[in-house]
Amino acid sequence: MKRRIIEWDQGWNSIQEGIMNVKRIIAEGLPENQVNAPVYVDIYTIIYNMCVQKPPHDYAQQFYDKYQKTFEEHITSTVLPSLKAKHDEFLLQEFVKSWADHKVMLRWMSRAFSYLDRYFLTLRSLLGLNEVALKCYRDLVYREVNADVRVAALRLFNKERKGGEIDRAQLKNVIDIFVEIGAGRMDAYEKDFEGYMLTDTRDYYSRIASRWILEDSYTSYMMKAEECLRRERDIVSHYLHPSSEKMLVGIVTHWLLVVYANQLIGKKHSESGWGGGCLTIDNMEELSRKFIAAVVLEQQAPAQCSTLYQQAEDAAMQE
């Protein structure tokens, strides 16, 4: 028995009903499983049947084009207007929501259109369904708002550095998008977020260090420096990518300790009554590390601290 031909308009109208149902579920924040299995199976079956029909009724290329068009239209009509209406922390919330919603739509659409991935696309030099959806979000959403998102995120960084409370979980979700958008590559995270974050960190600590070195005693300054390094490592562990830790800690160490190493040694000598001459320091990074260790030990065993500090001075003098 000859199979009945499904014309384009007839089949696509039925599929659109299922897509509109998914969009409604996303908009209302309902669980993804609200899209019931029979609906999904019906749509997959329609797409399959329309793709295997004989020319000119084989519609695989049209479905591929419609797949991309569906994401583009949804983004430009719904996602972008909502994002552009938000600012600061509300923008971050909406950015996270838009990415989560996009992944829900991607999962449903890629399953419904999976025949294209398994058969049609294997014979052609075209992007896979996941790559198409990711490219739509990256080109139409991410590139449009990532700068504003970054500015809002860095404000929260500095708010926490100043002792304020922030939603760390949300900030981690935001930063994770910079990682995930690269699809296995770190380019977007490094170029669009990390580089700016490190510059912002440098500016922040160069400002406060220039003030602290004038106002604080050696012990007070070093206690603050130790707390800053502890906090920055804590920041990495809670919401930055682990690859950022070395550079972040290096910048903090440089601007708090390396830049002011001679002044700190001078403060230490002045407070202890030592009247020696100038100290030449070549290995600043090593001495800075010992400074921090000395401050920690000073709270527990003053005698040990004195020995460690002397060792640091001796090592520096020998360089």
C-alpha positions as a printed Julia matrix, in Angstrom:
319×3 Matrix{Float64}:
  0.0    0.0    0.0
  1.34   3.35  -1.05
  2.13   5.73   1.83
  0.15   8.96   1.83
  2.26  12.02   0.97
  2.42  14.62   3.74
  2.57  18.08   2.24
  4.83  20.7    3.84
  2.17  23.01   5.23
  0.18  20.18   6.72
  3.15  18.58   8.45
  4.82  21.8    9.61
  1.59  23.12  11.14
  1.33  20.0   13.29
  4.98  20.33  14.37
  4.55  24.0   15.2
  1.82  23.11  17.67
  4.29  20.97  19.59
  6.96  23.69  19.48
  4.49  26.28  20.76
  3.64  23.94  23.62
  7.32  23.72  24.58
  7.66  27.51  24.45
  4.6   27.84  26.7
  6.04  25.4   29.21
  9.34  27.32  29.25
  7.6   30.71  29.61
  5.49  29.48  32.52
  8.47  27.87  34.25
  6.85  24.43  34.25
  8.87  21.2   34.52
 10.36  19.98  31.27
  8.52  16.66  31.61
  5.25  18.5   30.97
  5.95  17.76  27.3
  4.42  14.3   27.25
  5.97  11.39  25.39
  3.13  10.81  22.89
  3.41  14.39  21.6
  7.17  14.01  21.18
  6.77  10.66  19.38
  4.12  12.08  17.05
  6.33  15.01  16.05
  9.4   12.8   15.54
  7.29  10.47  13.37
  5.98  13.32  11.22
  9.49  14.66  10.66
 10.83  11.2    9.84
  8.06  10.45   7.37
  8.43  13.8    5.63
 12.21  13.37   5.34
 12.07   9.92   3.69
  9.43  10.79   1.11
 10.59  10.74  -2.47
 11.49  14.01  -4.23
 10.11  16.57  -4.47
  8.4   15.8   -1.16
 11.55  14.99   0.89
 11.75  17.91   3.3
 14.95  17.26   5.27
 16.67  20.48   4.16
 13.55  22.51   4.91
 13.38  21.01   8.41
 17.04  21.84   9.01
 16.41  25.43   7.97
 13.27  25.65  10.12
 15.12  24.22  13.1
 17.56  27.13  13.01
 14.84  29.66  12.18
 12.8   28.53  15.19
 15.64  29.35  17.58
 16.38  32.65  15.88
 12.77  33.81  15.98
 12.32  32.78  19.62
 15.47  34.63  20.65
 14.71  37.85  18.8
 11.03  37.99  19.78
 11.2   36.79  23.39
 14.66  36.28  24.87
 16.49  39.46  23.8
 13.7   41.95  24.68
 13.5   40.47  28.18
 17.27  40.69  28.67
 17.53  44.25  27.38
 14.89  45.37  29.85
 17.01  44.21  32.82
 20.03  45.73  34.54
 22.58  44.83  37.23
 21.63  41.79  39.32
 18.29  41.47  37.53
 20.19  41.17  34.25
 22.32  38.38  35.74
 19.19  36.52  36.86
 17.62  36.85  33.42
 20.86  35.83  31.69
 21.03  32.62  33.74
 17.34  31.93  33.1
 17.7   32.52  29.36
 20.55  30.03  29.13
 18.7   27.4   31.17
 15.57  27.88  29.04
 17.62  27.67  25.86
 19.04  24.32  26.96
 15.53  23.01  27.67
 14.38  24.03  24.21
 17.55  22.56  22.69
 17.01  19.2   24.38
 13.44  18.94  23.16
 14.07  20.23  19.65
 17.19  18.13  19.08
 15.34  14.97  20.1
 12.34  15.76  17.92
 14.57  16.57  14.93
 17.14  13.84  15.67
 16.58  12.09  12.31
 18.46  15.0   10.72
 21.51  14.43  12.92
 21.58  10.68  12.38
 21.06  10.56   8.64
 20.66  13.83   6.75
 23.63  15.71   8.28
 26.05  12.81   8.09
 26.11  13.19   4.32
 26.57  16.97   4.3
 29.04  19.54   5.62
 26.53  21.21   7.92
 26.57  21.99  11.62
 24.92  19.45  13.9
 21.7   20.35  15.69
 23.43  21.12  19.01
 25.97  23.33  17.27
 23.24  25.2   15.39
 21.35  25.97  18.6
 24.52  27.0   20.42
 25.55  29.27  17.55
 22.13  30.96  17.6
 22.45  31.75  21.3
 26.08  32.8   21.03
 25.53  35.07  18.03
 22.18  36.58  18.98
 22.25  36.64  22.81
 25.73  36.19  24.21
 27.48  38.63  21.89
 24.75  41.17  22.51
 24.77  41.14  26.31
 28.02  39.6   27.57
 29.69  42.99  28.15
 26.81  44.23  30.33
 26.7   40.9   32.13
 30.43  41.1   32.83
 30.15  44.62  34.26
 27.31  43.55  36.55
 29.24  40.46  37.67
 32.4   42.45  38.44
 30.34  44.83  40.58
 29.37  41.85  42.7
 33.01  40.77  42.92
 34.0   44.1   44.39
 30.94  44.18  46.62
 32.07  40.93  48.22
 35.66  42.17  48.45
 34.37  45.11  50.46
 32.51  42.83  52.85
 29.08  42.82  51.22
 26.91  39.75  50.82
 26.15  38.42  47.35
 24.4   35.46  45.77
 27.42  33.28  45.06
 25.39  30.51  43.47
 23.92  32.9   40.93
 27.32  34.42  40.17
 28.75  30.94  39.58
 25.88  30.19  37.18
 26.68  33.39  35.28
 30.39  32.61  35.0
 29.66  29.01  34.02
 27.88  30.35  30.93
 31.1   32.08  29.82
 32.74  28.65  30.03
 29.92  26.6   28.49
 29.4   28.96  25.55
 32.86  27.94  24.31
 31.71  24.33  23.84
 34.9   22.84  25.26
 37.15  25.81  24.53
 38.04  28.49  27.08
 38.3   31.36  24.59
 35.07  33.1   25.58
 35.76  32.84  29.31
 39.34  34.06  28.94
 38.65  36.89  26.46
 35.22  38.09  27.56
 35.48  37.63  31.32
 38.78  36.52  32.83
 40.96  39.21  31.24
 38.65  41.99  32.43
 38.34  40.4   35.86
 42.12  40.29  36.28
 42.47  43.92  35.19
 39.73  44.92  37.62
 41.5   42.97  40.38
 44.78  44.73  39.62
 43.15  48.16  39.77
 41.32  47.33  43.0
 44.36  46.07  44.89
 46.72  48.73  43.58
 44.34  51.36  45.0
 43.91  49.84  48.43
 47.59  48.87  48.76
 48.71  52.45  48.06
 46.48  53.59  50.92
 47.29  50.8   53.37
 51.06  51.19  53.0
 50.72  54.78  54.24
 48.22  54.14  57.01
 48.98  50.73  58.52
 51.69  49.17  60.62
 53.57  46.2   59.24
 51.5   43.72  61.22
 48.19  45.35  60.34
 49.11  45.52  56.64
 50.21  41.9   56.54
 47.08  40.71  58.3
 45.0   42.51  55.67
 47.11  41.04  52.87
 46.73  37.54  54.25
 42.96  37.99  54.49
 42.81  39.28  50.89
 44.67  36.24  49.58
 42.43  33.91  51.58
 39.34  35.64  50.21
 40.53  35.52  46.58
 41.21  31.8   46.83
 37.76  31.42  48.35
 36.3   33.32  45.4
 37.95  30.91  42.97
 36.65  27.89  44.85
 33.07  29.19  44.87
 32.47  30.72  41.46
 35.5   31.22  39.23
 36.96  28.61  36.93
 39.89  26.85  38.68
 42.26  27.9   35.89
 42.0   31.51  37.11
 43.47  30.89  40.56
 47.17  31.12  39.72
 46.85  34.42  37.84
 44.41  35.92  40.34
 46.57  35.1   43.36
 49.65  36.27  41.47
 48.11  39.69  40.82
 47.01  40.1   44.44
 50.44  39.03  45.73
 52.2   41.39  43.34
 50.2   44.5   44.16
 49.91  43.93  47.9
 53.38  42.54  48.6
 55.89  42.6   45.79
 55.37  46.25  44.89
 55.76  47.34  48.53
 58.29  44.77  49.72
 60.99  47.35  50.59
 58.51  49.55  52.46
 57.18  46.55  54.37
 60.66  45.5   55.38
 61.31  49.07  56.44
 58.15  49.07  58.56
 59.16  45.77  60.15
 62.61  47.07  60.98
 61.24  50.36  62.32
 58.74  48.64  64.57
 61.41  46.26  65.91
 63.95  49.03  66.43
 66.39  47.7   63.84
 68.52  50.43  62.26
 70.11  48.67  59.31
 70.58  50.11  55.84
 68.69  49.49  52.63
 67.82  45.96  51.6
 68.1   44.86  47.98
 65.48  42.31  47.03
 65.66  40.32  43.83
 63.41  37.42  44.67
 60.31  39.43  45.56
 57.82  36.62  45.01
 59.6   34.27  47.4
 59.95  36.93  50.05
 56.27  37.81  49.69
 55.33  34.21  50.28
 57.43  34.17  53.44
 55.84  37.42  54.57
 52.43  35.78  54.49
 53.69  32.68  56.27
 55.27  34.87  58.91
 52.02  36.7   59.63
 50.09  33.46  60.02
 52.71  32.05  62.36
 52.92  35.29  64.3
 49.41  34.69  65.59
 50.39  31.23  66.86
 54.07  31.24  67.78
 55.9   34.61  67.9
 59.29  32.96  68.29
 58.79  30.89  65.15
 57.68  33.99  63.3
 60.84  35.85  64.24
 63.0   32.98  63.0
 61.11  32.71  59.72
 61.27  36.42  59.09
 64.99  36.45  59.75
 65.41  33.58  57.3
 63.5   35.58  54.69
 65.77  38.59  55.24
 68.89  36.45  55.08
 67.74  34.8   51.86
 66.98  38.17  50.3
 70.33  39.64  51.31
 72.13  36.72  49.68
 70.39  37.17  46.31
